[in-house]
Short mmCIF file of C-alpha atoms and ligand atoms in Angstrom, two decimals:
data_model
loop_
_atom_site.label_atom_id
_atom_site.label_comp_id
_atom_site.label_asym_id
_atom_site.label_seq_id
_atom_site.Cartn_x
_atom_site.Cartn_y
_atom_site.Cartn_z
CA MET A 992 -24.02 28.84 -11.79
CA THR A 993 -20.74 30.71 -12.43
CA GLU A 994 -17.81 28.45 -13.08
CA ARG A 995 -15.21 28.79 -10.38
CA LYS A 996 -11.77 29.82 -11.62
CA LEU A 997 -8.47 31.19 -10.39
CA THR A 998 -6.93 34.06 -12.31
CA LEU A 999 -3.16 34.04 -12.50
CA THR A 1000 -1.21 37.16 -13.43
CA ASP A 1001 2.37 36.93 -14.68
CA SER A 1002 4.04 39.97 -13.15
CA SER A 1003 6.82 39.96 -15.78
CA SER A 1004 4.67 39.88 -18.93
CA GLY A 1005 1.40 41.21 -17.48
CA LYS A 1006 -0.45 38.29 -19.13
CA THR A 1007 -3.32 36.72 -17.23
CA LEU A 1008 -4.74 33.23 -17.38
CA ASP A 1009 -7.99 31.87 -16.00
CA LEU A 1010 -7.44 28.46 -14.46
CA PRO A 1011 -10.60 26.37 -14.07
CA VAL A 1012 -11.31 24.92 -10.65
CA VAL A 1013 -12.29 21.26 -10.79
CA ALA A 1014 -14.47 20.06 -7.93
CA GLY A 1015 -14.79 16.41 -7.04
CA SER A 1016 -17.81 15.04 -5.16
CA GLU A 1017 -15.86 15.63 -1.91
CA GLY A 1018 -12.48 17.02 -0.93
CA ASP A 1019 -10.56 20.21 -1.59
CA PRO A 1020 -11.13 21.95 -4.93
CA THR A 1021 -8.35 21.44 -7.47
CA ILE A 1022 -6.92 23.87 -10.01
CA ASP A 1023 -6.62 22.56 -13.54
CA ILE A 1024 -3.18 23.75 -14.68
CA THR A 1025 -3.02 21.97 -18.04
CA ARG A 1026 -3.13 25.32 -19.96
CA LEU A 1027 -0.41 26.89 -17.81
CA ASN A 1028 2.57 25.84 -19.91
CA PRO A 1029 1.02 26.26 -23.35
CA GLU A 1030 -0.34 29.74 -22.44
CA LEU A 1031 2.25 31.22 -20.07
CA GLY A 1032 5.27 28.91 -20.49
CA TYR A 1033 5.51 27.79 -16.88
CA PHE A 1034 5.66 24.41 -15.23
CA THR A 1035 4.69 23.83 -11.61
CA TYR A 1036 7.05 22.53 -8.94
CA ASP A 1037 5.60 20.13 -6.36
CA PRO A 1038 8.21 17.71 -4.97
CA GLY A 1039 6.58 14.53 -3.69
CA TYR A 1040 3.31 15.59 -5.41
CA GLY A 1041 2.01 16.93 -2.09
CA THR A 1042 -0.52 19.22 -3.80
CA THR A 1043 -0.95 17.54 -7.16
CA ALA A 1044 -3.90 15.40 -8.26
CA ASN A 1045 -2.85 13.02 -11.02
CA CYS A 1046 -6.22 11.52 -11.81
CA LYS A 1047 -9.92 11.54 -11.12
CA SER A 1048 -11.04 8.47 -9.20
CA ASP A 1049 -14.34 7.11 -7.87
CA ILE A 1050 -12.76 4.52 -5.60
CA THR A 1051 -11.45 5.81 -2.26
CA PHE A 1052 -11.94 9.05 -0.36
CA ILE A 1053 -9.66 10.30 2.41
CA ASP A 1054 -10.11 13.44 4.49
CA GLY A 1055 -6.74 13.72 6.17
CA ALA A 1056 -7.73 16.57 8.50
CA GLN A 1057 -10.76 14.72 9.83
CA GLY A 1058 -9.21 11.24 9.78
CA ILE A 1059 -11.83 9.86 7.38
CA LEU A 1060 -11.36 6.91 5.02
CA ARG A 1061 -14.13 5.55 2.80
CA TYR A 1062 -14.15 2.89 0.10
CA ARG A 1063 -16.75 3.73 -2.56
CA GLY A 1064 -18.51 5.92 0.04
CA TYR A 1065 -18.61 3.32 2.82
CA PRO A 1066 -16.76 4.31 6.04
CA ILE A 1067 -13.82 2.03 6.82
CA GLU A 1068 -15.19 1.50 10.34
CA GLN A 1069 -18.42 -0.03 8.97
CA LEU A 1070 -16.60 -2.23 6.48
CA ALA A 1071 -14.16 -3.39 9.16
CA GLU A 1072 -17.01 -4.27 11.48
CA GLN A 1073 -19.49 -5.81 9.05
CA SER A 1074 -17.90 -6.82 5.78
CA SER A 1075 -15.34 -9.40 4.64
CA PHE A 1076 -12.18 -8.91 2.62
CA LEU A 1077 -13.50 -10.49 -0.58
CA GLU A 1078 -16.73 -8.50 -0.34
CA VAL A 1079 -14.61 -5.33 0.04
CA ALA A 1080 -12.53 -6.47 -2.93
CA TYR A 1081 -15.69 -6.75 -5.02
CA LEU A 1082 -16.80 -3.31 -3.85
CA LEU A 1083 -13.46 -1.71 -4.73
CA LEU A 1084 -13.28 -3.40 -8.14
CA TYR A 1085 -16.85 -2.97 -9.31
CA GLY A 1086 -18.17 0.01 -7.32
CA GLU A 1087 -21.09 -1.58 -5.42
CA LEU A 1088 -21.54 -4.13 -2.67
CA PRO A 1089 -22.35 -7.48 -4.31
CA SER A 1090 -25.72 -9.21 -4.18
CA ALA A 1091 -25.64 -12.66 -2.53
CA ALA A 1092 -25.26 -14.33 -5.96
CA GLU A 1093 -22.55 -11.89 -7.06
CA LYS A 1094 -20.66 -12.43 -3.80
CA THR A 1095 -20.76 -16.22 -4.17
CA GLY A 1096 -19.73 -15.97 -7.82
CA PHE A 1097 -16.81 -13.66 -7.05
CA GLU A 1098 -15.59 -15.84 -4.17
CA ARG A 1099 -15.80 -18.87 -6.48
CA ASP A 1100 -13.80 -17.06 -9.19
CA ILE A 1101 -11.07 -16.01 -6.76
CA THR A 1102 -10.91 -19.49 -5.26
CA TYR A 1103 -10.67 -20.99 -8.76
CA HIS A 1104 -7.52 -18.96 -9.51
CA THR A 1105 -5.56 -19.57 -6.30
CA MET A 1106 -3.21 -22.20 -7.76
CA VAL A 1107 0.00 -21.17 -9.47
CA HIS A 1108 1.75 -22.89 -12.36
CA GLU A 1109 4.19 -25.45 -10.99
CA GLN A 1110 7.03 -23.59 -12.74
CA VAL A 1111 6.32 -20.66 -10.41
CA ASN A 1112 7.50 -22.87 -7.56
CA THR A 1113 10.56 -23.79 -9.62
CA PHE A 1114 11.20 -20.08 -10.14
CA ILE A 1115 10.92 -19.41 -6.41
CA GLY A 1116 13.32 -22.29 -5.83
CA GLY A 1117 15.93 -20.32 -7.80
CA PHE A 1118 16.02 -17.56 -5.18
CA HIS A 1119 18.61 -17.68 -2.40
CA TYR A 1120 17.00 -19.33 0.63
CA ASP A 1121 16.99 -16.11 2.66
CA ALA A 1122 15.88 -13.76 -0.13
CA HIS A 1123 13.46 -11.17 1.25
CA PRO A 1124 9.91 -12.31 0.41
CA MET A 1125 9.18 -8.90 -1.16
CA ALA A 1126 11.98 -9.56 -3.69
CA ILE A 1127 10.38 -12.92 -4.48
CA LEU A 1128 6.88 -11.42 -4.63
CA SER A 1129 7.74 -8.65 -7.08
CA GLY A 1130 9.85 -10.98 -9.23
CA VAL A 1131 7.24 -13.72 -9.37
CA ILE A 1132 4.32 -11.38 -10.09
CA ALA A 1133 6.30 -9.75 -12.94
CA SER A 1134 7.04 -13.24 -14.30
CA MET A 1135 3.32 -14.02 -14.51
CA ALA A 1136 3.10 -11.94 -17.69
CA GLY A 1137 5.09 -14.82 -19.16
CA PHE A 1138 2.65 -17.42 -17.84
CA TYR A 1139 -0.53 -15.72 -19.08
CA GLN A 1140 0.54 -14.30 -22.42
CA ALA A 1141 -2.74 -15.18 -24.10
CA ASN A 1142 -4.70 -12.76 -21.86
CA LEU A 1143 -2.56 -9.64 -21.79
CA ASP A 1144 -4.54 -7.31 -24.04
CA VAL A 1145 -4.96 -4.22 -21.86
CA ASN A 1146 -7.66 -2.94 -24.21
CA ASN A 1147 -9.80 -6.02 -23.65
CA PRO A 1148 -12.04 -5.65 -20.53
CA GLU A 1149 -12.29 -9.43 -20.13
CA HIS A 1150 -8.51 -9.83 -20.12
CA ARG A 1151 -8.21 -6.98 -17.64
CA ASN A 1152 -10.78 -8.50 -15.29
CA LEU A 1153 -9.16 -11.93 -15.50
CA ALA A 1154 -5.73 -10.50 -14.66
CA ALA A 1155 -7.23 -8.60 -11.69
CA LYS A 1156 -8.82 -11.76 -10.30
CA ARG A 1157 -5.70 -13.82 -10.93
CA MET A 1158 -3.53 -11.42 -8.96
CA ILE A 1159 -5.93 -11.18 -6.00
CA ALA A 1160 -6.17 -14.98 -5.95
CA LYS A 1161 -2.48 -15.80 -6.41
CA MET A 1162 -0.82 -13.17 -4.23
CA PRO A 1163 -1.35 -15.18 -0.98
CA THR A 1164 -0.17 -18.36 -2.71
CA VAL A 1165 3.06 -16.72 -3.84
CA ALA A 1166 3.63 -14.93 -0.52
CA ALA A 1167 3.19 -18.18 1.42
CA ALA A 1168 5.44 -20.02 -1.04
CA ALA A 1169 8.16 -17.40 -0.47
CA TYR A 1170 7.98 -18.11 3.28
CA ARG A 1171 8.08 -21.87 2.75
CA HIS A 1172 11.13 -21.46 0.54
CA TYR A 1173 12.89 -19.76 3.44
CA MET A 1174 11.76 -22.48 5.85
CA GLY A 1175 12.75 -25.25 3.44
CA TRP A 1176 9.26 -26.74 3.51
CA PRO A 1177 7.60 -28.41 0.51
CA SER A 1178 4.99 -26.31 -1.26
CA ALA A 1179 1.46 -26.32 0.16
CA HIS A 1180 -1.27 -26.15 -2.44
CA PRO A 1181 -4.32 -23.98 -1.86
CA ARG A 1182 -7.41 -25.65 -0.38
CA ASN A 1183 -10.52 -24.36 -2.03
CA SER A 1184 -12.76 -25.43 0.85
CA LEU A 1185 -11.16 -22.67 2.93
CA ASN A 1186 -11.94 -18.99 2.72
CA TYR A 1187 -9.34 -16.40 1.68
CA PRO A 1188 -7.54 -15.75 5.01
CA GLU A 1189 -7.94 -19.38 6.15
CA ASN A 1190 -6.37 -20.55 2.92
CA PHE A 1191 -3.45 -18.22 3.39
CA LEU A 1192 -2.84 -19.52 6.93
CA HIS A 1193 -3.04 -23.09 5.65
CA MET A 1194 -0.52 -22.37 2.86
CA MET A 1195 1.80 -20.62 5.35
CA PHE A 1196 1.80 -23.03 8.24
CA SER A 1197 0.63 -26.52 7.27
CA VAL A 1198 3.30 -29.20 7.02
CA PRO A 1199 2.89 -32.65 5.45
CA ALA A 1200 3.73 -34.41 8.71
CA GLU A 1201 0.81 -33.05 10.71
CA ALA A 1202 -2.82 -32.07 10.37
CA TYR A 1203 -3.27 -28.31 10.41
CA GLU A 1204 -6.35 -26.66 11.88
CA VAL A 1205 -6.86 -23.00 11.01
CA ASN A 1206 -7.43 -20.90 14.11
CA PRO A 1207 -10.63 -18.88 13.45
CA VAL A 1208 -9.33 -15.97 15.57
CA ALA A 1209 -6.25 -15.75 13.36
CA ALA A 1210 -8.32 -15.94 10.16
CA LYS A 1211 -10.70 -13.21 11.36
CA ALA A 1212 -7.81 -10.94 12.36
CA LEU A 1213 -6.14 -11.38 8.96
CA ASP A 1214 -9.39 -10.67 7.14
CA LEU A 1215 -9.68 -7.40 9.07
CA LEU A 1216 -6.10 -6.40 8.30
CA PHE A 1217 -6.62 -7.16 4.60
CA ILE A 1218 -9.73 -4.94 4.60
CA LEU A 1219 -7.85 -2.08 6.25
CA HIS A 1220 -4.98 -2.32 3.77
CA ALA A 1221 -7.12 -2.84 0.67
CA ASP A 1222 -6.88 0.66 -0.80
CA HIS A 1223 -5.64 4.12 0.09
CA GLU A 1224 -6.17 6.24 -3.03
CA GLN A 1225 -3.03 7.60 -4.72
CA ASN A 1226 -0.34 6.42 -2.29
CA ALA A 1227 3.20 5.79 -3.59
CA SER A 1228 2.71 2.18 -4.68
CA THR A 1229 -0.69 2.81 -6.27
CA SER A 1230 0.67 5.86 -8.09
CA THR A 1231 3.50 3.61 -9.29
CA VAL A 1232 0.97 1.09 -10.59
CA ARG A 1233 -0.88 3.88 -12.40
CA LEU A 1234 2.32 5.39 -13.81
CA VAL A 1235 3.54 2.07 -15.18
CA GLY A 1236 0.00 1.33 -16.39
CA SER A 1237 -0.13 4.66 -18.22
CA THR A 1238 2.48 3.31 -20.64
CA GLY A 1239 0.19 0.45 -21.64
CA ALA A 1240 2.38 -2.08 -19.77
CA ASN A 1241 0.71 -5.35 -18.79
CA PRO A 1242 -1.01 -5.53 -15.37
CA TYR A 1243 1.50 -7.97 -13.88
CA ALA A 1244 4.35 -5.56 -14.65
CA CYS A 1245 2.33 -2.71 -13.10
CA VAL A 1246 1.60 -4.59 -9.87
CA ALA A 1247 5.19 -5.91 -9.65
CA ALA A 1248 6.33 -2.27 -9.74
CA GLY A 1249 3.75 -1.44 -7.05
CA ILE A 1250 5.13 -4.22 -4.85
CA ALA A 1251 8.64 -2.81 -5.25
CA ALA A 1252 7.41 0.66 -4.24
CA LEU A 1253 5.53 -0.72 -1.25
CA TRP A 1254 8.69 -2.34 0.08
CA GLY A 1255 10.27 1.00 1.09
CA PRO A 1256 10.32 1.77 4.83
CA ALA A 1257 8.55 5.11 4.28
CA HIS A 1258 5.62 3.11 2.83
CA GLY A 1259 4.59 -0.51 3.47
CA GLY A 1260 8.03 -1.51 4.72
CA ALA A 1261 7.23 0.52 7.84
CA ASN A 1262 5.35 -2.39 9.48
CA GLU A 1263 8.52 -4.47 9.50
CA ALA A 1264 10.54 -1.43 10.60
CA VAL A 1265 8.13 -0.76 13.51
CA LEU A 1266 8.66 -4.20 14.98
CA ASN A 1267 12.42 -3.96 14.53
CA MET A 1268 12.29 -0.55 16.23
CA LEU A 1269 10.21 -1.83 19.17
CA ASN A 1270 12.61 -4.75 19.61
CA GLU A 1271 15.55 -2.35 19.51
CA ILE A 1272 13.97 -0.06 22.12
CA GLY A 1273 13.38 -3.19 24.16
CA ASP A 1274 12.09 -1.59 27.34
CA VAL A 1275 9.68 1.16 28.35
CA SER A 1276 12.54 2.92 30.17
CA ARG A 1277 14.24 3.63 26.80
CA VAL A 1278 11.21 5.19 25.05
CA GLY A 1279 12.28 8.75 25.94
CA GLU A 1280 15.71 8.20 24.42
CA TYR A 1281 14.17 7.07 21.11
CA VAL A 1282 11.64 9.92 21.02
CA LYS A 1283 14.60 12.29 21.47
CA LYS A 1284 16.45 10.58 18.61
CA ALA A 1285 13.39 10.93 16.36
CA LYS A 1286 13.31 14.69 17.03
CA ASP A 1287 17.01 15.19 16.38
CA LYS A 1288 17.42 16.63 12.89
CA ASN A 1289 21.02 15.38 12.77
CA ASP A 1290 19.85 11.83 13.31
CA PRO A 1291 18.17 10.03 10.36
CA PHE A 1292 16.08 7.96 12.80
CA ARG A 1293 12.32 8.45 12.53
CA LEU A 1294 9.65 6.99 14.72
CA MET A 1295 8.44 4.23 12.42
CA GLY A 1296 4.67 3.89 12.20
CA PHE A 1297 4.24 7.59 12.93
CA GLY A 1298 3.25 10.35 10.53
CA HIS A 1299 1.43 10.34 7.25
CA ARG A 1300 1.40 12.48 4.13
CA VAL A 1301 -2.37 12.84 4.15
CA TYR A 1302 -3.56 12.20 7.71
CA LYS A 1303 -3.00 15.17 9.97
CA ASN A 1304 -5.22 13.50 12.52
CA PHE A 1305 -5.43 9.94 13.81
CA ASP A 1306 -5.19 7.40 10.96
CA PRO A 1307 -8.63 5.73 11.26
CA ARG A 1308 -7.05 2.38 10.38
CA ALA A 1309 -4.62 2.71 13.31
CA ARG A 1310 -7.52 3.25 15.69
CA ILE A 1311 -9.19 0.03 14.50
CA ILE A 1312 -5.96 -1.97 14.58
CA ARG A 1313 -5.03 -0.79 18.06
CA LYS A 1314 -8.32 -2.14 19.41
CA ALA A 1315 -7.91 -5.34 17.36
CA CYS A 1316 -4.46 -5.83 18.90
CA HIS A 1317 -5.93 -6.05 22.37
CA ASP A 1318 -8.82 -8.27 21.21
CA VAL A 1319 -6.62 -10.68 19.25
CA LEU A 1320 -4.05 -11.08 22.03
CA ALA A 1321 -6.88 -11.67 24.54
CA ASP A 1322 -8.63 -14.18 22.23
CA LEU A 1323 -5.37 -16.05 21.68
CA GLY A 1324 -4.60 -15.94 25.40
CA GLN A 1325 -1.32 -14.13 24.75
CA THR A 1326 0.40 -11.09 26.19
CA ASP A 1327 3.13 -9.20 24.42
CA PRO A 1328 5.40 -6.68 26.15
CA LEU A 1329 5.84 -5.03 22.75
CA LEU A 1330 2.20 -3.93 22.89
CA ASP A 1331 2.80 -2.20 26.23
CA LEU A 1332 5.91 -0.63 24.77
CA ALA A 1333 4.04 0.55 21.68
CA MET A 1334 1.29 2.09 23.82
CA GLU A 1335 3.81 3.88 26.00
CA LEU A 1336 5.64 5.17 22.93
CA GLU A 1337 2.36 6.38 21.44
CA GLN A 1338 1.39 8.20 24.66
CA ILE A 1339 4.74 9.94 25.03
CA ALA A 1340 4.89 10.96 21.36
CA LEU A 1341 1.29 12.23 21.31
CA LYS A 1342 2.06 14.59 24.21
CA ASP A 1343 5.35 15.82 22.80
CA ASP A 1344 5.34 19.29 21.20
CA TYR A 1345 7.42 18.09 18.23
CA PHE A 1346 4.79 15.49 17.27
CA VAL A 1347 1.84 17.71 18.22
CA GLU A 1348 3.03 20.67 16.11
CA ARG A 1349 3.70 18.46 13.09
CA LYS A 1350 0.44 16.55 13.56
CA LEU A 1351 2.26 13.21 13.66
CA TYR A 1352 -0.05 10.38 14.76
CA PRO A 1353 0.31 6.60 14.68
CA ASN A 1354 -0.43 5.23 11.21
CA VAL A 1355 -1.72 1.88 9.94
CA ASP A 1356 1.68 0.27 10.36
CA PHE A 1357 2.20 1.11 14.03
CA TYR A 1358 0.16 -1.71 15.54
CA SER A 1359 -0.32 -4.20 12.68
CA GLY A 1360 3.00 -5.98 13.32
CA ILE A 1361 1.96 -6.87 16.85
CA ILE A 1362 -1.04 -8.75 15.46
CA TYR A 1363 1.03 -10.47 12.76
CA LYS A 1364 3.54 -11.49 15.42
CA ALA A 1365 0.77 -12.91 17.61
CA LEU A 1366 -0.36 -15.02 14.62
CA GLY A 1367 3.15 -16.45 14.23
CA ILE A 1368 3.91 -14.50 11.05
CA PRO A 1369 7.62 -13.62 10.92
CA THR A 1370 8.72 -9.99 10.62
CA SER A 1371 10.03 -10.34 7.05
CA MET A 1372 6.50 -11.38 5.97
CA PHE A 1373 4.81 -8.23 7.35
CA THR A 1374 5.18 -6.18 4.16
CA PRO A 1375 4.02 -9.11 1.97
CA MET A 1376 0.90 -9.19 4.20
CA PHE A 1377 0.30 -5.53 3.35
CA ALA A 1378 0.86 -6.40 -0.33
CA ILE A 1379 -1.80 -9.13 -0.24
CA GLY A 1380 -4.42 -6.66 0.98
CA ARG A 1381 -3.26 -3.78 -1.23
CA THR A 1382 -3.31 -5.92 -4.39
CA VAL A 1383 -7.04 -5.23 -4.51
CA GLY A 1384 -6.45 -1.47 -4.49
CA TRP A 1385 -3.71 -1.73 -7.10
CA VAL A 1386 -5.83 -3.72 -9.51
CA ALA A 1387 -8.98 -1.63 -8.85
CA GLN A 1388 -7.07 1.58 -9.60
CA TRP A 1389 -5.39 -0.01 -12.62
CA LEU A 1390 -8.77 -1.20 -13.94
CA GLU A 1391 -10.24 2.28 -13.46
CA GLN A 1392 -7.36 3.90 -15.33
CA ALA A 1393 -7.34 1.31 -18.12
CA ALA A 1394 -11.07 1.81 -18.70
CA THR A 1395 -10.82 5.60 -19.04
CA ALA A 1396 -8.94 7.88 -21.42
CA HIS A 1397 -5.55 8.75 -19.94
CA ARG A 1398 -2.18 10.12 -20.99
CA ILE A 1399 1.20 8.61 -20.30
CA GLY A 1400 2.48 9.80 -16.90
CA ARG A 1401 5.41 12.07 -17.54
CA PRO A 1402 6.39 14.68 -14.90
CA ARG A 1403 8.71 17.58 -15.75
CA GLN A 1404 11.76 18.84 -13.87
CA ILE A 1405 13.67 21.97 -12.97
CA TYR A 1406 17.00 21.42 -14.66
CA THR A 1407 19.90 22.56 -12.47
CA GLY A 1408 22.88 21.08 -14.33
CA TYR A 1409 25.46 22.56 -16.73
CA GLY A 1410 24.59 24.69 -19.73
CA GLU A 1411 25.89 23.52 -23.11
CA ARG A 1412 29.64 22.75 -23.21
CA ASP A 1413 32.00 21.11 -25.69
CA TYR A 1414 33.14 17.50 -25.48
CA VAL A 1415 36.71 17.19 -24.15
CA PRO A 1416 38.81 14.36 -25.68
CA LEU A 1417 40.19 11.90 -23.10
CA ASN A 1418 43.85 12.97 -23.50
CA GLU A 1419 42.93 16.62 -22.84
CA ARG A 1420 41.07 16.02 -19.56
CA GLY A 1421 42.83 17.09 -16.36
N1 CMC B 2090 9.42 10.66 13.14
C1 CMC B 2090 9.98 11.88 13.34
N2 CMC B 2090 9.72 12.96 12.60
C2 CMC B 2090 8.85 12.82 11.59
C3 CMC B 2090 8.22 11.59 11.30
C4 CMC B 2090 8.53 10.49 12.12
N3 CMC B 2090 7.96 9.30 11.89
N4 CMC B 2090 7.41 11.74 10.24
C5 CMC B 2090 7.52 13.01 9.86
N5 CMC B 2090 8.39 13.68 10.68
C6 CMC B 2090 8.72 15.12 10.64
C7 CMC B 2090 9.67 15.43 9.49
O1 CMC B 2090 11.02 15.33 9.89
C8 CMC B 2090 9.27 16.84 9.17
O2 CMC B 2090 9.80 17.69 10.12
P1 CMC B 2090 10.25 19.21 9.72
O3 CMC B 2090 9.00 19.89 9.31
O4 CMC B 2090 10.87 19.74 10.96
O5 CMC B 2090 11.23 19.05 8.60
C9 CMC B 2090 7.75 16.84 9.37
O6 CMC B 2090 7.52 15.81 10.35
C10 CMC B 2090 6.95 16.52 8.11
O7 CMC B 2090 7.42 15.29 7.58
P2 CMC B 2090 7.61 14.98 6.04
O8 CMC B 2090 8.74 14.01 5.87
O9 CMC B 2090 7.69 16.25 5.26
O10 CMC B 2090 6.24 14.29 5.74
P3 CMC B 2090 5.89 13.41 4.49
O11 CMC B 2090 4.47 13.60 4.22
O12 CMC B 2090 6.82 13.69 3.35
O13 CMC B 2090 6.21 11.90 4.97
C11 CMC B 2090 5.92 9.79 5.99
C12 CMC B 2090 5.23 11.05 5.45
C13 CMC B 2090 4.88 8.73 6.29
C14 CMC B 2090 6.86 9.23 4.90
C15 CMC B 2090 6.73 10.16 7.26
O14 CMC B 2090 5.85 10.62 8.26
C16 CMC B 2090 7.56 8.99 7.78
O15 CMC B 2090 8.70 8.79 7.30
N6 CMC B 2090 7.02 8.19 8.74
C17 CMC B 2090 7.70 7.01 9.23
C18 CMC B 2090 7.52 5.87 8.24
C19 CMC B 2090 6.11 5.30 8.27
O16 CMC B 2090 5.56 5.03 9.33
N7 CMC B 2090 5.55 5.06 7.07
C20 CMC B 2090 4.22 4.47 6.93
C21 CMC B 2090 3.24 5.43 6.34
S1 CMC B 2090 1.53 4.87 6.46
C22 CMC B 2090 1.42 3.43 5.52
C23 CMC B 2090 1.90 3.53 4.12
O17 CMC B 2090 1.77 4.55 3.44
O18 CMC B 2090 2.41 2.54 3.65
#
């Protein structure tokens, strides 16, 4: 079979270069440009890395045009319907669905690591009472490198695996503790008789004065949302984790950086922004006004929860969450006018030429907040909820990178500043 290549001709020098085409198992073919600078002296310019692959990965496949998302080959719809979050975590980390014994063993390991050092609670106590929980989450996860110094050798597969399990296990504990700090409640320790989402709900909402019963509808809904958020290939926060990891930094530092990246409203912070936006719109009669604002190029307002770098079709996760919204509200016996508002907004936007031409569809964040709200989770905790699910993706991608040969991540730039000029002493400056 002939190797596919692209031949590039430099019109100024007449030199040509054959660029190999690298094909993955699925997805668009990719041009390997690593010889471009050494041979022809050019860099490539790709702001926002819209057409640049930074790594090879076996973990997650997205076809943005078709609206397809698969973890390790399994369609997200099947995993959402039939799997559980910890089983998906195992799949993402180790590549295959676990056997019954492997599943039990993995669940036991995660459960074993749910507690945090008591000094972590002291550390959280040092934050201002209304600190955003994402600030607490990134700070506390970074601090864990100081708690687990004996197991930080990134070249040791056992240390890597232990750090991965610790972060998956402790993220809900820390997120819930951040909420309790805001509420002024005493810390709630994990209960290992509960499963992953049940345990989180217990740590969030139980108070010493009363018995707390986990609502199974709430636990099931959370498990689904964690599955849907678990990984999304090289998104901004995961790329951040990989970039920091490429320096050899410890995994807690990498994930703390990922949490910070997730916080932005263009990324995971959008779920909080969606609910704030829906509250601000307030009534179906004002939807048109906000759609108009979103289209106005002189107005920085964007329709939060709409659009995606990769999906130019319906985000498959949004489809699943929209249905879950209706189911969860019905199961909890609740109604929420914000759901009606969101559906009206979606309908108007999907028919509008501006959104149609730009292929802007609802994304994963558009409906998730309505479920979180129905479960009693406050708006400021929405992005930490995303972080709990995505921790699995971050550590899976970090493990994959750490186990394979890689170079430090180091993009180039187009310099547009001054040419060389002489230093001007202070007394001679105008
Ligand atoms: N409302 C109004 N216009 C939009 C929106 C929006 N939500 N999203 C994109 N556009 C317009 C944008 O102005 C641009 O128009 P033009 O071609 O006239 O300049 C065009 O659509 C393409 O947008 P872009 O900014 O070049 O697209 P991008 O791939 O760089 O950005 C995005 C993707 C998700 C950051 C963006 O769609 C956005 O800001 N959406 C709102 C925030 C959001 O919901 N984020 C969650 C993303 S999904 C979960 C996650 O990743 O965490």
